[in-house]
Amino acid sequence: MVIFLCNRISFNDAFAPTLTPSPTASSASSFALGLPSMTADLGCSQFEAYLALGMFPLGFGVVPFFASPLSESWGRRPVFLLSGLLLVLTHIMAGLARNTATVVVARFLQGSSAILVNVVGGAIADMWLPIDRGLPMAVFSATAMGANGVGPIFSGWIEQSPLLGWRWIQWVHLMEPVVTSFSIWISFVWGVYYGILASLPAILRTVHGFSASSVGLAYIAIILGAALGFCTNLCLERYQSTRSIDPTPESRLAYACVSAVVFPLAMVFFAVCSIPSVHWAALEVALVLCVWSIFGVYGAVFAYLTDCYGPYASSALATQSLLRNIAGAGFPLFINKMFQAWSFRSCNLFFAGMAVLLIPIPFILVRFGPNLRAKSPFSDEIMNPRMER
C-alpha cells in the first residue's frame, strides 16, 4: 500500500517513501522474539537460530550495496516494487520453512529487500531541494527507528501464545496490508486535521478579519462535528442491534464508507469557503462536516482493528498510532509554506484530491475482508469464539 501511494499521490511523493522502512524494520526486530519457539519447532541449536537472526543485517548490507545503483538507471519505482514483492515472498518462505537452512536463506533475502530503504534517500533528493530535505529525512529516520519497536510489541504476544509461535510472526507481517492501509488512511486524515487546526486561525484572521477571541470561538465547530459523529455512531449501533446484524468487523465500516466519501467533499467545501466573498459561517459548516467525517474514520480504524486482532489489537493499533501521530506532527510544519505558495483554497482542494484516492480503502475491506479473514486461522481463532457467544 505504501509503495502504491508512492506512485499515485503527488503531494506525498516526498513523504510516502519515508514510510517504506516500517515493514522492513519491523521484520528485522520481531524475528528475535520467536527464537525460542523456532528452536523447539525445528530442533535447531541456539547458534543456528542466532545465525538466522544475523542473516538479516548481512543481506541488508551486502545486496543493497550492489543493487542500489540500479535505481539510478532503472528509476526508483521498479526498485520499490521489486523490493516490496521480495519482502512479501520471503515472509511466506520463512513461514513455510521446514528446516533451519530455509529460514537462514529467507532471512538473508528479507534483509536484501531492504534495498528500498537505501533508495529512499535518493528519492528524497529527487523531490526536495537541499534546504527542504530536513523534515522528510527526519520522518524517514523516525519511521525506521520507531518500526523497530513496533515489531517486537506484537511478536511478544504471538510468541507467548502456545497456539501461535514463531511462524505466526511471519504471517502477521503478511497481514499488515490491512493495518498499513488503515494506517495510511488515518495518517493522512489526521495530518489534514492537524493542518486545519494550525491553519484555521490564519484563514479566519487573514480572510475574514477575526480577532483572537473570535478565532477561539470558531473552534466550537470542532465540538459540534465530534458531537454529531458520536450521535451518528450511536444511532448506527442501535440500528444494527435492532436489525440483528451480525457483529462482524466489516459491520463497523458503514460509517467509515460514508466518511470516506464525505471527507473529500467536505474539504472541497472548506476550500471554496476559504475566500473573502464567502461568509465565515459557511466555513464553520464545512469544518463541522470535516470533523464529522474524521470521527467516522478514526472510530472505524480502532473498532475494525480491535475486532480483527482481538487480544493482539494493541499491536495493530500501535502501528497506526505511530504513523498517525507522525503525520499529525509533520503536517503543521509544512502546511503554512504551502498556503503561502498556493493560497488557502488551492491547498485544501489539493488535500481533497488526495482524499479521493483513499476512498476505496473501506469499500475494499467490506468487499474482501471476510474472505481474507476466512483464510486466516489466526483471525478465525479470534472471531469464532465471539460468533459462538
Short mmCIF file of C-alpha atoms in Angstrom, two decimals:
data_model
loop_
_atom_site.label_atom_id
_atom_site.label_comp_id
_atom_site.label_asym_id
_atom_site.label_seq_id
_atom_site.Cartn_x
_atom_site.Cartn_y
_atom_site.Cartn_z
CA MET A 1 0.00 0.00 0.00
CA VAL A 2 2.81 2.40 0.86
CA ILE A 3 4.53 1.59 -2.42
CA PHE A 4 1.26 2.16 -4.30
CA LEU A 5 0.90 5.57 -2.71
CA CYS A 6 4.46 6.45 -3.64
CA ASN A 7 3.42 6.19 -7.28
CA ARG A 8 -0.07 7.70 -7.12
CA ILE A 9 -0.11 10.61 -4.71
CA SER A 10 1.56 13.73 -5.98
CA PHE A 11 1.74 15.64 -2.69
CA ASN A 12 3.14 12.85 -0.61
CA ASP A 13 5.51 11.65 -3.30
CA ALA A 14 8.02 13.20 -0.92
CA PHE A 15 6.55 11.80 2.26
CA ALA A 16 5.16 8.37 1.32
CA PRO A 17 8.65 6.96 0.57
CA THR A 18 9.76 7.99 4.05
CA LEU A 19 7.29 5.46 5.49
CA THR A 20 8.58 2.50 3.49
CA PRO A 21 11.21 1.39 6.05
CA SER A 22 8.49 0.43 8.55
CA PRO A 23 7.74 -3.14 7.28
CA THR A 24 11.44 -3.93 6.86
CA ALA A 25 12.45 -2.53 10.23
CA SER A 26 9.58 -4.33 11.93
CA SER A 27 10.64 -7.63 10.32
CA ALA A 28 14.22 -7.14 11.44
CA SER A 29 13.42 -6.80 15.13
CA SER A 30 10.35 -9.02 15.55
CA PHE A 31 12.12 -12.23 14.50
CA ALA A 32 14.25 -12.28 17.64
CA LEU A 33 11.27 -12.82 19.93
CA GLY A 34 10.31 -16.02 18.10
CA LEU A 35 13.67 -17.75 18.54
CA PRO A 36 12.62 -19.98 21.48
CA SER A 37 9.63 -21.47 19.66
CA MET A 38 11.64 -21.78 16.43
CA THR A 39 14.41 -23.79 18.09
CA ALA A 40 11.80 -26.10 19.62
CA ASP A 41 9.88 -26.46 16.35
CA LEU A 42 12.83 -27.06 14.03
CA GLY A 43 15.10 -28.75 16.54
CA CYS A 44 17.95 -26.37 15.75
CA SER A 45 20.72 -25.21 18.03
CA GLN A 46 20.88 -21.77 19.58
CA PHE A 47 23.79 -20.94 17.29
CA GLU A 48 21.73 -21.80 14.19
CA ALA A 49 18.84 -19.69 15.48
CA TYR A 50 21.09 -16.69 16.00
CA LEU A 51 22.66 -17.31 12.60
CA ALA A 52 19.21 -16.87 11.06
CA LEU A 53 18.78 -13.69 13.09
CA GLY A 54 22.11 -12.35 11.88
CA MET A 55 21.41 -13.09 8.22
CA PHE A 56 19.01 -10.16 8.03
CA PRO A 57 21.58 -7.40 8.60
CA LEU A 58 24.03 -9.27 6.35
CA GLY A 59 21.53 -9.24 3.50
CA PHE A 60 20.64 -5.66 4.42
CA GLY A 61 24.25 -4.60 3.95
CA VAL A 62 25.55 -6.75 1.10
CA VAL A 63 22.79 -6.86 -1.51
CA PRO A 64 21.74 -3.18 -1.43
CA PHE A 65 25.41 -2.24 -1.75
CA PHE A 66 25.43 -3.77 -5.23
CA ALA A 67 21.77 -3.35 -6.18
CA SER A 68 21.04 0.23 -5.07
CA PRO A 69 22.81 1.74 -8.11
CA LEU A 70 20.14 0.04 -10.25
CA SER A 71 17.72 2.72 -9.12
CA GLU A 72 19.91 5.28 -10.85
CA SER A 73 19.45 3.56 -14.21
CA TRP A 74 16.05 1.84 -13.82
CA GLY A 75 14.40 4.56 -11.80
CA ARG A 76 13.12 4.42 -8.22
CA ARG A 77 9.72 2.89 -9.00
CA PRO A 78 10.84 -0.58 -10.20
CA VAL A 79 13.18 -0.93 -7.23
CA PHE A 80 10.41 -0.03 -4.76
CA LEU A 81 8.05 -2.54 -6.35
CA LEU A 82 10.57 -5.39 -6.62
CA SER A 83 11.82 -4.95 -3.07
CA GLY A 84 8.26 -4.89 -1.73
CA LEU A 85 7.44 -8.09 -3.62
CA LEU A 86 10.62 -9.73 -2.32
CA LEU A 87 9.72 -8.81 1.25
CA VAL A 88 6.30 -10.48 0.90
CA LEU A 89 7.68 -13.64 -0.72
CA THR A 90 10.43 -14.08 1.86
CA HIS A 91 7.92 -13.91 4.71
CA ILE A 92 6.00 -16.73 3.03
CA MET A 93 9.24 -18.67 2.59
CA ALA A 94 10.14 -18.28 6.27
CA GLY A 95 6.62 -19.10 7.46
CA LEU A 96 6.58 -22.37 5.49
CA ALA A 97 10.17 -23.37 6.27
CA ARG A 98 10.70 -26.97 7.45
CA ASN A 99 14.38 -26.67 8.30
CA THR A 100 16.82 -24.12 9.62
CA ALA A 101 18.66 -23.70 6.31
CA THR A 102 15.49 -22.44 4.64
CA VAL A 103 14.96 -19.93 7.45
CA VAL A 104 18.56 -18.72 7.14
CA VAL A 105 18.17 -18.15 3.39
CA ALA A 106 14.78 -16.49 3.89
CA ARG A 107 16.19 -14.11 6.48
CA PHE A 108 19.08 -13.18 4.19
CA LEU A 109 16.62 -12.41 1.39
CA GLN A 110 14.41 -10.45 3.78
CA GLY A 111 17.38 -8.27 4.54
CA SER A 112 18.05 -7.95 0.82
CA SER A 113 14.58 -6.46 0.35
CA ALA A 114 15.79 -3.52 2.43
CA ILE A 115 17.23 -2.10 -0.77
CA LEU A 116 14.16 0.15 -0.74
CA VAL A 117 15.48 1.78 2.44
CA ASN A 118 18.64 2.82 0.61
CA VAL A 119 16.61 4.15 -2.30
CA VAL A 120 14.57 6.44 -0.04
CA GLY A 121 17.49 8.84 0.30
CA GLY A 122 17.77 9.13 -3.46
CA ALA A 123 14.01 9.56 -3.80
CA ILE A 124 14.04 12.40 -1.28
CA ALA A 125 16.94 14.02 -3.13
CA ASP A 126 14.94 13.76 -6.36
CA MET A 127 11.89 15.51 -4.96
CA TRP A 128 13.17 18.01 -2.40
CA LEU A 129 15.59 20.89 -2.60
CA PRO A 130 18.54 20.65 -0.18
CA ILE A 131 17.07 23.35 2.07
CA ASP A 132 13.81 21.41 2.46
CA ARG A 133 15.16 17.87 2.97
CA GLY A 134 15.44 18.05 6.74
CA LEU A 135 11.82 17.20 7.52
CA PRO A 136 11.41 14.20 5.18
CA MET A 137 14.75 12.82 6.30
CA ALA A 138 13.63 13.19 9.92
CA VAL A 139 10.34 11.40 9.16
CA PHE A 140 12.30 8.65 7.40
CA SER A 141 14.62 8.21 10.40
CA ALA A 142 11.74 8.25 12.88
CA THR A 143 9.86 5.64 10.86
CA ALA A 144 12.87 3.34 10.61
CA MET A 145 13.68 3.59 14.31
CA GLY A 146 10.09 3.52 15.53
CA ALA A 147 9.15 0.44 13.50
CA ASN A 148 11.98 -1.47 15.18
CA GLY A 149 9.96 -1.03 18.35
CA VAL A 150 6.58 -1.84 16.82
CA GLY A 151 7.57 -5.32 15.60
CA PRO A 152 8.53 -6.78 18.98
CA ILE A 153 5.33 -5.45 20.59
CA PHE A 154 3.06 -7.84 18.72
CA SER A 155 5.73 -10.54 18.33
CA GLY A 156 6.00 -10.92 22.09
CA TRP A 157 2.30 -11.71 22.40
CA ILE A 158 2.45 -14.11 19.46
CA GLU A 159 5.44 -15.96 20.93
CA GLN A 160 3.71 -16.22 24.29
CA SER A 161 0.66 -17.94 22.80
CA PRO A 162 1.06 -21.76 22.65
CA LEU A 163 -1.25 -21.81 19.61
CA LEU A 164 0.88 -19.46 17.52
CA GLY A 165 4.66 -19.25 17.79
CA TRP A 166 7.44 -18.03 15.52
CA ARG A 167 5.73 -18.85 12.20
CA TRP A 168 2.87 -16.53 13.01
CA ILE A 169 5.31 -13.68 13.43
CA GLN A 170 5.93 -14.10 9.69
CA TRP A 171 2.24 -14.46 8.84
CA VAL A 172 1.24 -11.39 10.81
CA HIS A 173 3.69 -9.36 8.73
CA LEU A 174 1.75 -10.53 5.67
CA MET A 175 -1.48 -9.33 7.31
CA GLU A 176 -0.02 -5.85 7.60
CA PRO A 177 -1.65 -4.57 4.38
CA VAL A 178 -4.88 -4.22 6.39
CA VAL A 179 -3.11 -2.37 9.16
CA THR A 180 -0.99 -0.42 6.68
CA SER A 181 -3.97 0.61 4.57
CA PHE A 182 -5.77 1.88 7.63
CA SER A 183 -2.58 3.49 8.91
CA ILE A 184 -2.02 5.41 5.67
CA TRP A 185 -5.67 6.45 5.60
CA ILE A 186 -5.88 7.64 9.20
CA SER A 187 -2.40 9.21 8.95
CA PHE A 188 -3.47 11.37 6.03
CA VAL A 189 -6.79 12.29 7.63
CA TRP A 190 -5.13 13.01 10.96
CA GLY A 191 -2.43 15.07 9.29
CA VAL A 192 -5.03 17.14 7.45
CA TYR A 193 -6.93 17.55 10.71
CA TYR A 194 -3.89 18.98 12.45
CA GLY A 195 -3.21 21.06 9.37
CA ILE A 196 -6.70 22.53 9.72
CA LEU A 197 -6.09 23.23 13.40
CA ALA A 198 -2.89 25.05 12.51
CA SER A 199 -4.27 26.95 9.51
CA LEU A 200 -7.74 27.90 10.74
CA PRO A 201 -6.54 30.94 12.74
CA ALA A 202 -4.66 32.25 9.69
CA ILE A 203 -7.69 31.75 7.43
CA LEU A 204 -10.08 33.48 9.83
CA ARG A 205 -7.74 36.39 10.56
CA THR A 206 -6.49 36.92 7.01
CA VAL A 207 -9.62 36.17 5.02
CA HIS A 208 -12.40 37.19 7.42
CA GLY A 209 -10.66 39.65 9.77
CA PHE A 210 -11.40 37.75 13.00
CA SER A 211 -9.94 38.82 16.34
CA ALA A 212 -8.08 36.35 18.56
CA SER A 213 -11.14 35.76 20.75
CA SER A 214 -13.39 35.25 17.73
CA VAL A 215 -10.94 32.73 16.29
CA GLY A 216 -11.13 30.76 19.53
CA LEU A 217 -14.92 30.68 19.39
CA ALA A 218 -14.75 29.37 15.81
CA TYR A 219 -13.35 26.11 17.16
CA ILE A 220 -16.81 25.34 18.55
CA ALA A 221 -17.39 23.82 15.11
CA ILE A 222 -14.96 21.04 16.06
CA ILE A 223 -17.01 20.26 19.16
CA LEU A 224 -20.19 20.17 17.08
CA GLY A 225 -18.58 17.89 14.50
CA ALA A 226 -17.39 15.47 17.17
CA ALA A 227 -20.82 15.51 18.86
CA LEU A 228 -22.55 14.78 15.55
CA GLY A 229 -20.09 11.98 14.90
CA PHE A 230 -20.83 10.47 18.30
CA CYS A 231 -24.58 10.66 17.69
CA THR A 232 -24.19 9.13 14.23
CA ASN A 233 -22.16 6.25 15.61
CA LEU A 234 -24.66 5.71 18.43
CA CYS A 235 -27.60 5.64 16.03
CA LEU A 236 -25.77 3.19 13.76
CA GLU A 237 -25.01 0.87 16.68
CA ARG A 238 -28.65 0.90 17.74
CA TYR A 239 -29.81 0.28 14.18
CA GLN A 240 -27.53 -2.73 13.84
CA SER A 241 -28.65 -4.15 17.18
CA THR A 242 -32.37 -3.78 16.38
CA ARG A 243 -31.90 -5.40 12.96
CA SER A 244 -29.84 -8.24 14.48
CA ILE A 245 -26.98 -7.54 12.08
CA ASP A 246 -24.04 -9.91 12.64
CA PRO A 247 -21.29 -8.09 14.57
CA THR A 248 -18.55 -8.74 12.02
CA PRO A 249 -15.60 -6.37 11.71
CA GLU A 250 -16.96 -5.22 8.34
CA SER A 251 -20.19 -4.07 10.00
CA ARG A 252 -18.05 -1.44 11.72
CA LEU A 253 -17.19 0.14 8.39
CA ALA A 254 -20.59 1.53 7.37
CA TYR A 255 -19.87 4.94 8.90
CA ALA A 256 -16.32 4.80 7.53
CA CYS A 257 -17.54 4.20 3.97
CA VAL A 258 -19.75 7.27 4.18
CA SER A 259 -16.94 9.26 5.80
CA ALA A 260 -14.52 8.26 3.04
CA VAL A 261 -16.82 9.92 0.51
CA VAL A 262 -17.86 12.89 2.66
CA PHE A 263 -14.33 13.84 3.74
CA PRO A 264 -13.05 14.95 0.30
CA LEU A 265 -16.37 16.70 -0.36
CA ALA A 266 -16.06 18.49 2.98
CA MET A 267 -12.51 19.51 2.07
CA VAL A 268 -13.77 20.93 -1.23
CA PHE A 269 -16.46 22.82 0.69
CA PHE A 270 -13.82 24.05 3.14
CA ALA A 271 -11.60 25.17 0.26
CA VAL A 272 -14.39 27.02 -1.53
CA CYS A 273 -15.24 28.83 1.71
CA SER A 274 -11.63 29.99 2.24
CA ILE A 275 -12.13 33.21 0.27
CA PRO A 276 -13.41 36.63 1.43
CA SER A 277 -16.55 36.59 -0.73
CA VAL A 278 -17.97 33.57 1.15
CA HIS A 279 -19.47 34.18 4.60
CA TRP A 280 -17.48 32.78 7.51
CA ALA A 281 -20.49 30.74 8.68
CA ALA A 282 -20.13 28.55 5.59
CA LEU A 283 -16.53 27.86 6.60
CA GLU A 284 -17.78 26.74 10.01
CA VAL A 285 -20.31 24.38 8.43
CA ALA A 286 -17.53 22.91 6.28
CA LEU A 287 -15.40 22.42 9.38
CA VAL A 288 -18.25 20.59 11.11
CA LEU A 289 -18.52 18.22 8.14
CA CYS A 290 -14.76 17.67 8.09
CA VAL A 291 -14.67 16.75 11.78
CA TRP A 292 -17.78 14.57 11.42
CA SER A 293 -16.12 12.54 8.66
CA ILE A 294 -12.80 12.38 10.53
CA PHE A 295 -14.69 10.99 13.52
CA GLY A 296 -16.00 8.20 11.30
CA VAL A 297 -12.53 7.30 10.05
CA TYR A 298 -10.95 7.50 13.49
CA GLY A 299 -13.60 5.36 15.15
CA ALA A 300 -13.66 2.80 12.34
CA VAL A 301 -9.91 2.26 12.46
CA PHE A 302 -9.97 1.47 16.16
CA ALA A 303 -13.14 -0.66 16.03
CA TYR A 304 -12.14 -2.66 12.95
CA LEU A 305 -8.60 -3.44 14.05
CA THR A 306 -9.81 -4.34 17.53
CA ASP A 307 -12.36 -6.79 16.12
CA CYS A 308 -9.86 -8.31 13.68
CA TYR A 309 -6.93 -8.73 16.06
CA GLY A 310 -8.76 -9.24 19.37
CA PRO A 311 -6.27 -9.56 22.23
CA TYR A 312 -3.47 -8.56 19.85
CA ALA A 313 -5.21 -5.34 18.81
CA SER A 314 -2.84 -3.18 20.83
CA SER A 315 0.00 -4.09 18.47
CA ALA A 316 -2.02 -3.26 15.35
CA LEU A 317 -3.23 -0.02 16.91
CA ALA A 318 0.32 0.90 17.90
CA THR A 319 1.34 0.83 14.23
CA GLN A 320 -1.41 3.15 13.06
CA SER A 321 -0.88 5.38 16.10
CA LEU A 322 2.79 5.81 15.23
CA LEU A 323 2.11 6.77 11.62
CA ARG A 324 -0.94 8.85 12.51
CA ASN A 325 0.91 10.98 15.02
CA ILE A 326 3.96 11.37 12.80
CA ALA A 327 1.59 12.80 10.19
CA GLY A 328 -0.09 14.94 12.81
CA ALA A 329 3.28 16.34 13.82
CA GLY A 330 4.52 16.82 10.25
CA PHE A 331 1.58 18.50 8.52
CA PRO A 332 1.62 21.75 10.54
CA LEU A 333 5.32 22.16 9.78
CA PHE A 334 4.92 22.50 6.03
CA ILE A 335 1.29 23.47 5.57
CA ASN A 336 1.93 27.18 6.14
CA LYS A 337 4.55 27.19 3.38
CA MET A 338 2.03 25.54 1.09
CA PHE A 339 -0.58 28.15 1.93
CA GLN A 340 1.91 30.94 1.22
CA ALA A 341 2.87 29.42 -2.12
CA TRP A 342 -0.56 28.29 -3.34
CA SER A 343 -3.34 30.02 -1.32
CA PHE A 344 -5.75 28.54 1.18
CA ARG A 345 -8.23 27.39 -1.43
CA SER A 346 -5.71 25.67 -3.71
CA CYS A 347 -4.09 23.75 -0.85
CA ASN A 348 -7.38 22.49 0.54
CA LEU A 349 -8.52 21.46 -2.93
CA PHE A 350 -5.25 19.58 -3.24
CA PHE A 351 -5.92 17.73 0.03
CA ALA A 352 -9.41 16.92 -1.22
CA GLY A 353 -7.91 15.36 -4.34
CA MET A 354 -5.61 13.22 -2.21
CA ALA A 355 -8.55 12.13 -0.07
CA VAL A 356 -10.36 10.92 -3.19
CA LEU A 357 -7.52 8.45 -3.83
CA LEU A 358 -8.09 6.90 -0.40
CA ILE A 359 -11.86 6.44 -0.77
CA PRO A 360 -11.60 2.76 -1.90
CA ILE A 361 -9.90 1.54 1.31
CA PRO A 362 -13.02 0.87 3.45
CA PHE A 363 -15.01 -0.41 0.46
CA ILE A 364 -12.26 -2.90 -0.43
CA LEU A 365 -12.24 -4.18 3.14
CA VAL A 366 -16.03 -4.51 3.18
CA ARG A 367 -15.90 -6.50 -0.06
CA PHE A 368 -12.86 -8.70 0.52
CA GLY A 369 -12.38 -8.57 4.30
CA PRO A 370 -14.48 -11.68 5.09
CA ASN A 371 -12.60 -13.77 2.51
CA LEU A 372 -9.24 -12.64 3.84
CA ARG A 373 -10.22 -13.47 7.41
CA ALA A 374 -11.70 -16.83 6.40
CA LYS A 375 -8.31 -17.87 5.02
CA SER A 376 -6.55 -16.84 8.20
CA PRO A 377 -6.59 -19.35 11.08
CA PHE A 378 -5.23 -16.55 13.29
CA SER A 379 -8.28 -14.33 12.69
CA ASP A 380 -10.56 -17.36 12.67
CA GLU A 381 -9.33 -18.32 16.13
CA ILE A 382 -10.19 -14.83 17.39
CA MET A 383 -13.55 -14.45 15.66
CA ASN A 384 -15.13 -17.89 16.14
CA PRO A 385 -15.49 -17.77 19.94
CA ARG A 386 -17.24 -14.41 19.61
CA MET A 387 -19.65 -15.69 16.99
CA GLU A 388 -20.44 -18.72 19.14
CA ARG A 389 -21.44 -16.44 22.00
#
